[in-house]
Coordinates of C-alpha atoms and ligand atoms in Angstrom, one line a residue:
X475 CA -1.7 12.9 -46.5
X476 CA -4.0 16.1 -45.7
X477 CA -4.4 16.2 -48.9
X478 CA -6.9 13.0 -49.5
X479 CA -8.6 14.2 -46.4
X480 CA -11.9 15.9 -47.6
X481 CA -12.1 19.3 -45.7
X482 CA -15.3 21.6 -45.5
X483 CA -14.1 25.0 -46.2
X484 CA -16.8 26.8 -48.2
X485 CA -20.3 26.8 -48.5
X486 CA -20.5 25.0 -50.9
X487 CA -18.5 22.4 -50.1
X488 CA -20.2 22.0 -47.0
X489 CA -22.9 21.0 -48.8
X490 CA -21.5 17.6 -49.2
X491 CA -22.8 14.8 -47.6
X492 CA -21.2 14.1 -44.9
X493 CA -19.8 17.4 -44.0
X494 CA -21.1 19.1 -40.9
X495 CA -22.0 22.9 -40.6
X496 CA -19.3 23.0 -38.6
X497 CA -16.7 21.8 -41.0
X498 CA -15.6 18.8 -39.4
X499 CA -16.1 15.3 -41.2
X500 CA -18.5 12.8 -40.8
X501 CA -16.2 11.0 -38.7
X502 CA -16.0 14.1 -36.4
X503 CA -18.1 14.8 -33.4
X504 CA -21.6 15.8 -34.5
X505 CA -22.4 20.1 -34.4
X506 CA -23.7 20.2 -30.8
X507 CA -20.7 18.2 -29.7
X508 CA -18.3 20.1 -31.6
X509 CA -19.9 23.3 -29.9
X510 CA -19.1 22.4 -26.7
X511 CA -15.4 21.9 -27.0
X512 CA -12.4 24.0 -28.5
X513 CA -11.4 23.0 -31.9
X514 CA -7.8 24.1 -31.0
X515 CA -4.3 21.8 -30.4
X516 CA -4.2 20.4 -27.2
X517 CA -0.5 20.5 -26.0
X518 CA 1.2 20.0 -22.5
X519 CA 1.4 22.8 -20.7
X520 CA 4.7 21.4 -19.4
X521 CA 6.0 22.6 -22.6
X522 CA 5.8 26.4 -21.1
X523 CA 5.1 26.3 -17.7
X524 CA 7.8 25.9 -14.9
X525 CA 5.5 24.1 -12.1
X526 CA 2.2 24.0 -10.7
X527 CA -0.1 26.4 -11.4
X528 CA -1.3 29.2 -9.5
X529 CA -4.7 29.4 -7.9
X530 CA -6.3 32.6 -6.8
X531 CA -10.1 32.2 -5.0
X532 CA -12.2 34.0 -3.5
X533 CA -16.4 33.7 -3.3
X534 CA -17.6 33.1 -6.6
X535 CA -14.0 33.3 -8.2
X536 CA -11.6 30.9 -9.6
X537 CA -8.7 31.7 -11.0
X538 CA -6.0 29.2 -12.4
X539 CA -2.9 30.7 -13.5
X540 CA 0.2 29.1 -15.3
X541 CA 3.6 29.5 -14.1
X542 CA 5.1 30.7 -17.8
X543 CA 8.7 30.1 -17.7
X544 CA 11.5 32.7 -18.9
X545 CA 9.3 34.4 -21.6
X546 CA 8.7 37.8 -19.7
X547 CA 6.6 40.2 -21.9
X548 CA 4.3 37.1 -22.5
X549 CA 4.3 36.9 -18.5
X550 CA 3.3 40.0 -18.4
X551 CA 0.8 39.7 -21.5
X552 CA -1.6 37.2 -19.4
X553 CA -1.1 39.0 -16.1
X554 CA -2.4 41.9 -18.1
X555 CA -5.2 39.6 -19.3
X556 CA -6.3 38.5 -16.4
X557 CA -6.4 41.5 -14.5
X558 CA -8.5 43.2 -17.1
X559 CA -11.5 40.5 -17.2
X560 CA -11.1 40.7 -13.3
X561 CA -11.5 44.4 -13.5
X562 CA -14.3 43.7 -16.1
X563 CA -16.3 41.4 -14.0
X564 CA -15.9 43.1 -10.7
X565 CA -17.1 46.6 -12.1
X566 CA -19.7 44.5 -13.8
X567 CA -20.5 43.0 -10.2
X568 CA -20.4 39.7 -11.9
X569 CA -20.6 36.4 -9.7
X570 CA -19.5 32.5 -10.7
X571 CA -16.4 33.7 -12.5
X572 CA -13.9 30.9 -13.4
X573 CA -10.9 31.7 -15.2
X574 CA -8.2 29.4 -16.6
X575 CA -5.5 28.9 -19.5
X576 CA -4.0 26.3 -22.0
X577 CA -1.3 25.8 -24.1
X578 CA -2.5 25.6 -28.2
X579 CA 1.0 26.4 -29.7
X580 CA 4.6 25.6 -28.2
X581 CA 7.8 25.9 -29.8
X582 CA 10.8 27.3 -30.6
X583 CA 9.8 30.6 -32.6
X584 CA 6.4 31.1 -31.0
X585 CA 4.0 30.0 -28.0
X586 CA 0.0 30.3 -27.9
X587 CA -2.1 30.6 -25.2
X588 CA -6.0 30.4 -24.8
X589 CA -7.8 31.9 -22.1
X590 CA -10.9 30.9 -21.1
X591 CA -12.9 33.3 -18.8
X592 CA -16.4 31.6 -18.1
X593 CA -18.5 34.5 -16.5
X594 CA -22.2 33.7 -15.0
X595 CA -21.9 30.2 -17.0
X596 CA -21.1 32.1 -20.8
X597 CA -17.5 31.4 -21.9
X598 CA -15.2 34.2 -23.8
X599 CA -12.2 32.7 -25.2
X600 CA -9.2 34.9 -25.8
X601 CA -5.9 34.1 -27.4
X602 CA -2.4 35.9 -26.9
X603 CA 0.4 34.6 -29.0
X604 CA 4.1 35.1 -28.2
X605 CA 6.8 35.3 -30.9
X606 CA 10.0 33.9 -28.4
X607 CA 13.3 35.6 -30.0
X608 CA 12.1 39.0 -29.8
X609 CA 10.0 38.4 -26.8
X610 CA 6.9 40.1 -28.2
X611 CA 3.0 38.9 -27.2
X612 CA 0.3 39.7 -30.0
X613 CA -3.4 39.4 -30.6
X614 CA -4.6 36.5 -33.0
X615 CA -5.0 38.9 -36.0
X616 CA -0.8 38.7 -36.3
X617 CA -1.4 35.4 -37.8
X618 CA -3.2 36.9 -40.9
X619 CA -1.2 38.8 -43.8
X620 CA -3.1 42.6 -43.9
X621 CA -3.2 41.9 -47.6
X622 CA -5.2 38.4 -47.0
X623 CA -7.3 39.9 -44.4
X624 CA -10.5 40.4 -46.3
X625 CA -10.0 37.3 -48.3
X626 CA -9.6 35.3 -44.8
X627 CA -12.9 36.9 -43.5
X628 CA -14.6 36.4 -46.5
X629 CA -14.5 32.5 -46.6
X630 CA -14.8 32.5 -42.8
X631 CA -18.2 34.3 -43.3
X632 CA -19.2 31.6 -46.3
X633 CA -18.5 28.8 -43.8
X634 CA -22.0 27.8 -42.6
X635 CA -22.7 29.2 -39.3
X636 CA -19.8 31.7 -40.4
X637 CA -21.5 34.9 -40.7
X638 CA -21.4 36.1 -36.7
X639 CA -17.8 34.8 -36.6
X640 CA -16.7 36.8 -39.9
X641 CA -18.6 40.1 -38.8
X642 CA -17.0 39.9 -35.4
X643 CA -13.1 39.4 -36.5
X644 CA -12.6 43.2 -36.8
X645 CA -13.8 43.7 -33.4
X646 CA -11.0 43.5 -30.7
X647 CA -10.2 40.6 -29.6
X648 CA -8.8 41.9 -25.8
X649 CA -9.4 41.4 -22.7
X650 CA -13.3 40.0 -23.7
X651 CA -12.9 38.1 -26.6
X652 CA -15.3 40.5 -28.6
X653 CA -13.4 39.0 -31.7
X654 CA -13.3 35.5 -32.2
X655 CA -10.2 33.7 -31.5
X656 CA -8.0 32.5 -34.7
X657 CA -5.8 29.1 -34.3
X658 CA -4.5 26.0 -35.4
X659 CA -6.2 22.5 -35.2
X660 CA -3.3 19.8 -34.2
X661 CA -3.7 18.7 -38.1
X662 CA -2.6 22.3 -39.1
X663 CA -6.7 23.3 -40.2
X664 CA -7.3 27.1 -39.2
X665 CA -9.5 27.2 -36.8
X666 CA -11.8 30.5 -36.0
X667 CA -13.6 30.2 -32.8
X668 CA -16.4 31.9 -30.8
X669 CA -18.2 30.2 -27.7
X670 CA -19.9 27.4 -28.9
X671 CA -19.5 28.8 -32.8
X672 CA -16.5 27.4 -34.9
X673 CA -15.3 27.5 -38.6
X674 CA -12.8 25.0 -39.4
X675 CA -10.8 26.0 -42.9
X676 CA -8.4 23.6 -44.3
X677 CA -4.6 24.1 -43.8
X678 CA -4.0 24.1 -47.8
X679 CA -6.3 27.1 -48.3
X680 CA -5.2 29.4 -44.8
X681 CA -1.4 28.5 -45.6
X682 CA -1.7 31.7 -48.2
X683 CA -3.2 34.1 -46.4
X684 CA -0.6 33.8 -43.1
X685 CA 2.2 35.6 -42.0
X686 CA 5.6 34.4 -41.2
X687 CA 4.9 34.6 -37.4
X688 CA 1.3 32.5 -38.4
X689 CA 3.4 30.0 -39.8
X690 CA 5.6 29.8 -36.8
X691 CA 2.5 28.9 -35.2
X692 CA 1.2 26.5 -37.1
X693 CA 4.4 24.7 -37.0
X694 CA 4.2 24.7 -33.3
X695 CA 0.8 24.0 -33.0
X696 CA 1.2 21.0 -35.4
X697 CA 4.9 19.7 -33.9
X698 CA 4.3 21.2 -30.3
X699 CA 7.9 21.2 -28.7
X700 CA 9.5 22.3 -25.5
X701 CA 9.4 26.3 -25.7
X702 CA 12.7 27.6 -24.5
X703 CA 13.8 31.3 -24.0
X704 CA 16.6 32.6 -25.9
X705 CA 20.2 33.9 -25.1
X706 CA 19.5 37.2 -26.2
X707 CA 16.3 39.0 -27.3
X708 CA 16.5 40.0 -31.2
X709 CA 14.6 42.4 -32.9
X710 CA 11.5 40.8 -35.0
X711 CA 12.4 40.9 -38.8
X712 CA 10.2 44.0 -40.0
X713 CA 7.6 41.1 -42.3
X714 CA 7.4 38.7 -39.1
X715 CA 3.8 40.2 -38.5
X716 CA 2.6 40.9 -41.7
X717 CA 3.5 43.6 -43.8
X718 CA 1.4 46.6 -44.8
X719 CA -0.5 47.2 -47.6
X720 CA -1.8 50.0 -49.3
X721 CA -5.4 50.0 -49.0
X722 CA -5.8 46.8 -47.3
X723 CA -7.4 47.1 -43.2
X724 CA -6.9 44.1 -40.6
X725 CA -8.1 44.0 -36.7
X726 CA -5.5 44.9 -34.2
X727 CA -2.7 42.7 -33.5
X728 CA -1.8 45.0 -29.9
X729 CA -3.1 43.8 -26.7
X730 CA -4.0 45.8 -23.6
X731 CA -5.8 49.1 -23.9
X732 CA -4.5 51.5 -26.6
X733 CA -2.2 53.6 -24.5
X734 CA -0.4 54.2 -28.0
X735 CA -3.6 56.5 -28.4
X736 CA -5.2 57.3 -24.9
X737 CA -3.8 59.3 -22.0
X738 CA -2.8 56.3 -20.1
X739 CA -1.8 57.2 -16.0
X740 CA -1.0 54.6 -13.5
X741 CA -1.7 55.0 -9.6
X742 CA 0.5 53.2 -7.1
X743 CA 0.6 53.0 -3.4
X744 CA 3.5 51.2 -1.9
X745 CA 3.9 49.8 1.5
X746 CA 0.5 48.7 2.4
X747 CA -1.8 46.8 2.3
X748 CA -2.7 48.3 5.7
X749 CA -6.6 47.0 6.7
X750 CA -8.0 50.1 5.9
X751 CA -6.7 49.4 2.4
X752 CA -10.3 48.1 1.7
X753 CA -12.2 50.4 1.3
X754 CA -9.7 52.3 -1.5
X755 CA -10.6 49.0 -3.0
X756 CA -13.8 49.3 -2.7
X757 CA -13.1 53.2 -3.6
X758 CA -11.3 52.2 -7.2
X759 CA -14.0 49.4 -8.0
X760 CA -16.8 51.7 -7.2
X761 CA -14.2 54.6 -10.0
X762 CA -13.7 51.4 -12.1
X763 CA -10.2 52.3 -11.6
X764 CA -7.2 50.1 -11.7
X765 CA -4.1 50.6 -9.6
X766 CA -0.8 48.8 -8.7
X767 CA -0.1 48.2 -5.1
X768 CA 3.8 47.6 -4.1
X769 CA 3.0 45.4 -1.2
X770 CA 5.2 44.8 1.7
X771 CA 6.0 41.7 3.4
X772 CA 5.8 43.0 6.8
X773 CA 2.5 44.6 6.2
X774 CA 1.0 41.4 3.5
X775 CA 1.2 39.5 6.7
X776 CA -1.1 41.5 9.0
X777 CA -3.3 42.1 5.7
X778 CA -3.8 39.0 3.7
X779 CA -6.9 38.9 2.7
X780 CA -7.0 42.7 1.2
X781 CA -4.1 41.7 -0.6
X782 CA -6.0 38.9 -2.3
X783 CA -9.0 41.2 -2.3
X784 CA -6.7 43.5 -4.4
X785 CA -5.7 40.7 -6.8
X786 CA -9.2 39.6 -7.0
X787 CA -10.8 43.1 -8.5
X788 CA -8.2 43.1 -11.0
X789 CA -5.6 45.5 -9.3
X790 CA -1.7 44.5 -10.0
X791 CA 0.5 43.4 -7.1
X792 CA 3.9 44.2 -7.4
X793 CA 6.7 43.5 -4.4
X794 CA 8.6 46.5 -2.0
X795 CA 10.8 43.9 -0.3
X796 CA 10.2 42.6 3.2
X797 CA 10.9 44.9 5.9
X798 CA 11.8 48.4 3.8
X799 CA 15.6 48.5 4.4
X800 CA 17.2 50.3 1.7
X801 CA 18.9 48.0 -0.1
X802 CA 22.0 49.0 -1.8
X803 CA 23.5 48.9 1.9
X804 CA 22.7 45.5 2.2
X805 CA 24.8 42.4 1.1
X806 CA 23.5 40.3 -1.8
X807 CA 22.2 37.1 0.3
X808 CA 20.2 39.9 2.6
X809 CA 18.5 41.8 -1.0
X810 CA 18.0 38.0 -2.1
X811 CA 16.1 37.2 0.7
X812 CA 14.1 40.1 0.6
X813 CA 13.4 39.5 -2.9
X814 CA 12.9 36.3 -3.0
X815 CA 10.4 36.2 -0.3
X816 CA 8.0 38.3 -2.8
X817 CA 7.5 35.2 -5.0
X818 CA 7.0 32.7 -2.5
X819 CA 4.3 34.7 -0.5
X820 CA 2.1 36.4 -3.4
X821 CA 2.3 33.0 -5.7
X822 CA 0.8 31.0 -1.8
X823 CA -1.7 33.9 -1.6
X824 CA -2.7 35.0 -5.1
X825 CA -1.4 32.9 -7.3
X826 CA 1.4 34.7 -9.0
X827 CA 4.2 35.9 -8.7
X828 CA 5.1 39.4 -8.7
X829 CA 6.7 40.8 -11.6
X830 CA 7.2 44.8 -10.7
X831 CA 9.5 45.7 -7.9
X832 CA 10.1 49.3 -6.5
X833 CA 13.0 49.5 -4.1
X834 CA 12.1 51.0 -0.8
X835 CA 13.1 54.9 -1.0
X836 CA 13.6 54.2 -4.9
X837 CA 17.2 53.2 -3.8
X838 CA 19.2 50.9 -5.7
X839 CA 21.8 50.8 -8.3
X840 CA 23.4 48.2 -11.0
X841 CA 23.9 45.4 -8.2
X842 CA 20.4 45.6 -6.9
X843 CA 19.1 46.2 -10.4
X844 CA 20.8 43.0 -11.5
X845 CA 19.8 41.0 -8.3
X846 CA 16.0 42.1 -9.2
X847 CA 16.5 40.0 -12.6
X848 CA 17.4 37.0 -11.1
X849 CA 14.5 37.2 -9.4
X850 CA 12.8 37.7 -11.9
X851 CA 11.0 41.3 -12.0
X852 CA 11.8 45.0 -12.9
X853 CA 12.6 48.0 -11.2
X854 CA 9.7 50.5 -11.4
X855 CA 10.0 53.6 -10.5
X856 CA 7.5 56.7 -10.9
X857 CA 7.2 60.0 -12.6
X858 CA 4.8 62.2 -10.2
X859 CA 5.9 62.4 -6.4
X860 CA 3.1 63.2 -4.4
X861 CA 5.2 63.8 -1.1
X862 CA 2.1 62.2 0.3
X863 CA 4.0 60.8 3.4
X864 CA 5.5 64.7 4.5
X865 CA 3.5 65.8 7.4
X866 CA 6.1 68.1 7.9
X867 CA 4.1 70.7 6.6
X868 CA 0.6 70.0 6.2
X869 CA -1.8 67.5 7.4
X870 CA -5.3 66.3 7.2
X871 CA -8.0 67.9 4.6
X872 CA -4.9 70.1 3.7
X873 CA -2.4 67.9 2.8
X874 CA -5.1 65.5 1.1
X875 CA -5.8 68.4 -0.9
X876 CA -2.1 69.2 -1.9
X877 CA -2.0 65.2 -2.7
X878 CA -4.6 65.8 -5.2
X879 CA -3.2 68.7 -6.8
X880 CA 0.3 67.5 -7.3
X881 CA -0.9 64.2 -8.8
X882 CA -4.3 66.0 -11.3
X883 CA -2.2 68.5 -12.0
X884 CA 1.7 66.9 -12.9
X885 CA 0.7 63.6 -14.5
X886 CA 1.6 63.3 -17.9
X887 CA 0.7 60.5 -20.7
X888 CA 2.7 57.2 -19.4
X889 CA 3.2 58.6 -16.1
X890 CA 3.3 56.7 -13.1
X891 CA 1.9 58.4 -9.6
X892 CA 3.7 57.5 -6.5
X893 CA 1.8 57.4 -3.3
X894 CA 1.4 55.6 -0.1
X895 CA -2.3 53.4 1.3
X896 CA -0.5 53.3 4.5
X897 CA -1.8 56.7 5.2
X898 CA -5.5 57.5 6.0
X899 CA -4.4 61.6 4.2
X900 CA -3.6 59.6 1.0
X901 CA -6.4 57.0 0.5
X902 CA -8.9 60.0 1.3
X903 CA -7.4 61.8 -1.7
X904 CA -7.8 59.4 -4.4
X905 CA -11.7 59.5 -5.5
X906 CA -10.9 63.3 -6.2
X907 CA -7.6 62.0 -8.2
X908 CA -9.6 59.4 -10.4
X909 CA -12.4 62.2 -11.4
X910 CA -9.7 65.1 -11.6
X911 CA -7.4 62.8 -14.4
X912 CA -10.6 61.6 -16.0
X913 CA -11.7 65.4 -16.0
X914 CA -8.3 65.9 -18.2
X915 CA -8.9 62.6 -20.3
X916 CA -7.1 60.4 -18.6
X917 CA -7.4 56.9 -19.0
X918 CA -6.2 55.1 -15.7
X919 CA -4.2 52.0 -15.9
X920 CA -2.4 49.1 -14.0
X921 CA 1.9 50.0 -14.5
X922 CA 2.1 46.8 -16.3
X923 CA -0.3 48.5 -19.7
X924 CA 1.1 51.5 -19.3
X925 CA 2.8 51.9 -23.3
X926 CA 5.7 50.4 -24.5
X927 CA 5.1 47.8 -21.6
X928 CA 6.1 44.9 -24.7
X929 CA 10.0 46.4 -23.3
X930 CA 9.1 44.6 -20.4
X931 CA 12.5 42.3 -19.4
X932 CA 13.8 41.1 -15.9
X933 CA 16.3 43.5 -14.2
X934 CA 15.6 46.6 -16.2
X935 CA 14.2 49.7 -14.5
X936 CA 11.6 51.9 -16.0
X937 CA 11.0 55.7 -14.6
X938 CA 14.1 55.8 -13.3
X939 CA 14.5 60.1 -12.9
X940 CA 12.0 60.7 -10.3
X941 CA 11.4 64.1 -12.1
X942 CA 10.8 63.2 -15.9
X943 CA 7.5 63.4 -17.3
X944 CA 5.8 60.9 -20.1
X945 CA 6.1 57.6 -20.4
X946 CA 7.9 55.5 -18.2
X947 CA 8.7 52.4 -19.9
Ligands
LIG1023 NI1 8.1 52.5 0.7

């Protein structure tokens, strides 16, 4: 059948009456209307999502976010997302931001998802794609064989109206959509995408140049079914993203910052928010410095709207239980409920759910570790202990000073540094922390980019010896 149907790929082609510089035929929507709306599969977001989605305001800020079902380093993949372009636009003091997400794959083998972040009124599109058995999230470029790369951008860039698009694929594609965004029509056309730009290519000619995981998605872009997680993670076959070639370049298929390459560091404060916790906010957005707040219950309900102030500049909210028992002591209904009570409070008051937990004292063991996968997050621990909560020996300007100098000077690459915003000794030290890591070519990061974050799975615990050094996950 696709085969009757006259498709403008090149040029040339194009050139054809009939054929709009867009590549869509005469029957399609004209250029300007064809602008103005994503040439990608439309596809139930039932077919990934759990429930309702999430919704996180705040003035000039909306944020819908999907409940994903079981697929956890794609959870983690859009939180990721998201918190970048919310870092983005709040360092860029950016106002009217509206983010939200669809579904333009679902299936068995692979799930896509397109992000749209419209900032002052301009839209960035931004895909993530998620190969299911071995529970691994990848930028667009994965759909491309490295050896078909330059062929691919080549006809892109002979499309009319292709040029910009072609010059801008080996950008990177995360979290800004600097690259275009590279999908699937619902007839199986390959589709690359900027703003109001698009290039359509026909399905006969893109079905050479894509990899076995592209092919995944086109099948479930084309027969969109019911993505479900599997028994067991696998390991992806070694070709499944494309397999290198001498001599032959293609854009990055990793998301998140390059940790694999910078000195990556995460800062964490647990037990807060505490009031007072604004103004390290406003301290790390004026840095343009992520962190990762363990939030408490008991404290989330005298501080709600910091908390959503923290999820709202792009900071990650993980869970420290409810009331900061230590819970291997406790009986399983008592950890559930302390658990438990992270999701249903964060997802009412920022939308999500949390999906890092650190156990109050770092205490827990298998059973706790196990009851932290059914609900659905990971045990994160930390690498640097700045005793930040030990008055026993200093206080004041001296003990901010020795809070400094544990965390500048014993962070390592992948580290994670443990500290506390309950205490006014701690939040006074961390402008000096920011510049002193930077000084040392640091690169500061939410826990959940940290590298090898893709080994993100429920129940597992990262940083587990309190006293090792590099990289956490
Ligand atoms: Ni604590």
């Amino acid at each position: 059948m696709r085969k009757t149907k006259i498709v403008c790929v090149v040029a040339a082609l194009a050139m054809v009456a009939g054929c709009s510089p867009f590549g869509l035929g005469s029957n399609g929507p004209s250029p300007t209307e064809a602008a103005a709306q994503s040439q990608f599969a439309t596809i139930d977001a039932a077919m990934v999502t759990t429930g309702d989605a999430g919704k996180l305001t705040a003035s000039g800020l909306d944020v819908t976010i999907p409940q994903l079902g079981d697929f956890p380093a794609l959870v983690l993949a859009q939180e990721n997302l998201r918190n970048e372009i919310l870092q983005h636009t709040a360092w860029q003091a950016a106002t009217d931001v509206k983010i939200s997400t669809r579904v333009i794959a679902s299936g068995q083998h692979a799930i896509g998802l397109l992000t749209s972040a419209l900032i002052g009124g301009e839209e960035h599109q931004v895909a993530v794609y998620y190969h299911v058995a071995s529970n691994t999230a990848v930028a667009p470029a994965a759909l491309i064989e490295p050896a078909k790369w330059a062929a691919f951008t080549e006809a892109v860039g002979a499309a009319p109206g292709g040029q910009a698009l072609a010059s801008g694929l080996d950008k990177r594609h995360y979290p800004l959509g600097e690259a275009p965004v590279i999908g699937f029509a619902g007839n199986g056309d390959l589709v690359v995408q900027a703003g109001k730009t698009a290039v359509v290519l026909g399905a006969d000619q893109a079905a050479g140049w894509l990899t076995p995981f592209g092919m995944q998605v086109l099948g479930a872009a084309t027969h969109p079914s019911k993505a479900a997680p599997p028994s067991a993670v696998t390991k992806a076959d070694a070709a499944l993203f494309g397999t290198a070639t001498t001599g032959a370049t293609r854009a990055a298929i990793t998301l998140g910052p390059d940790c694999a390459t910078l000195k990556c560091v995460a800062l964490t404060f647990d037990d807060g928010p505490v009031t007072a916790t604004d103004d390290l906010l406003s301290t790390l957005r004026d840095k343009k410095a992520p962190a990762t707040f363990f939030t408490l219950g008991n404290s989330v309900d005298k501080a709600e709207n910091v908390v959503r102030r923290a999820a709202s500049l792009g900071n990650q909210i993980g869970w420290h239980s409810v009331t900061h028992k230590s819970l291997p002591s406790l009986k399983d209904d008592r950890i559930g409920q302390e658990l438990g009570a992270g999701a249903t409070r964060l997802f009412g008051l920022i939308g999500s759910r949390p999906l890092l937990f650190r156990p109050p004292y770092g205490a827990h063991d298998k059973r706790v570790d196990q009851l932290i996968g059914q609900h659905k997050m990971a045990n994160i621990m930390w690498s640097v202990d700045t005793r930040d909560w030990d008055k026993s020996k200093l206080s004041g300007a001296a003990l901010t000073q020795a809070v400094v100098r544990v965390a500048v000077d014993t962070a390592k690459p992948g580290g994670i540094v443990l500290m506390h915003d309950i205490h006014d000794t701690s939040r006074a030290a961390v402008a000096a922390i920011v510049d002193g890591l930077r000084a040392k070519g640091f690169t500061l990061v939410t826990v959940g980019e940290l590298p090898g974050w893709q080994k993100f799975a429920w129940g597992k615990s990262y940083c587990t010896a309190p006293a090792s050094v590099g990289t956490c996950w």
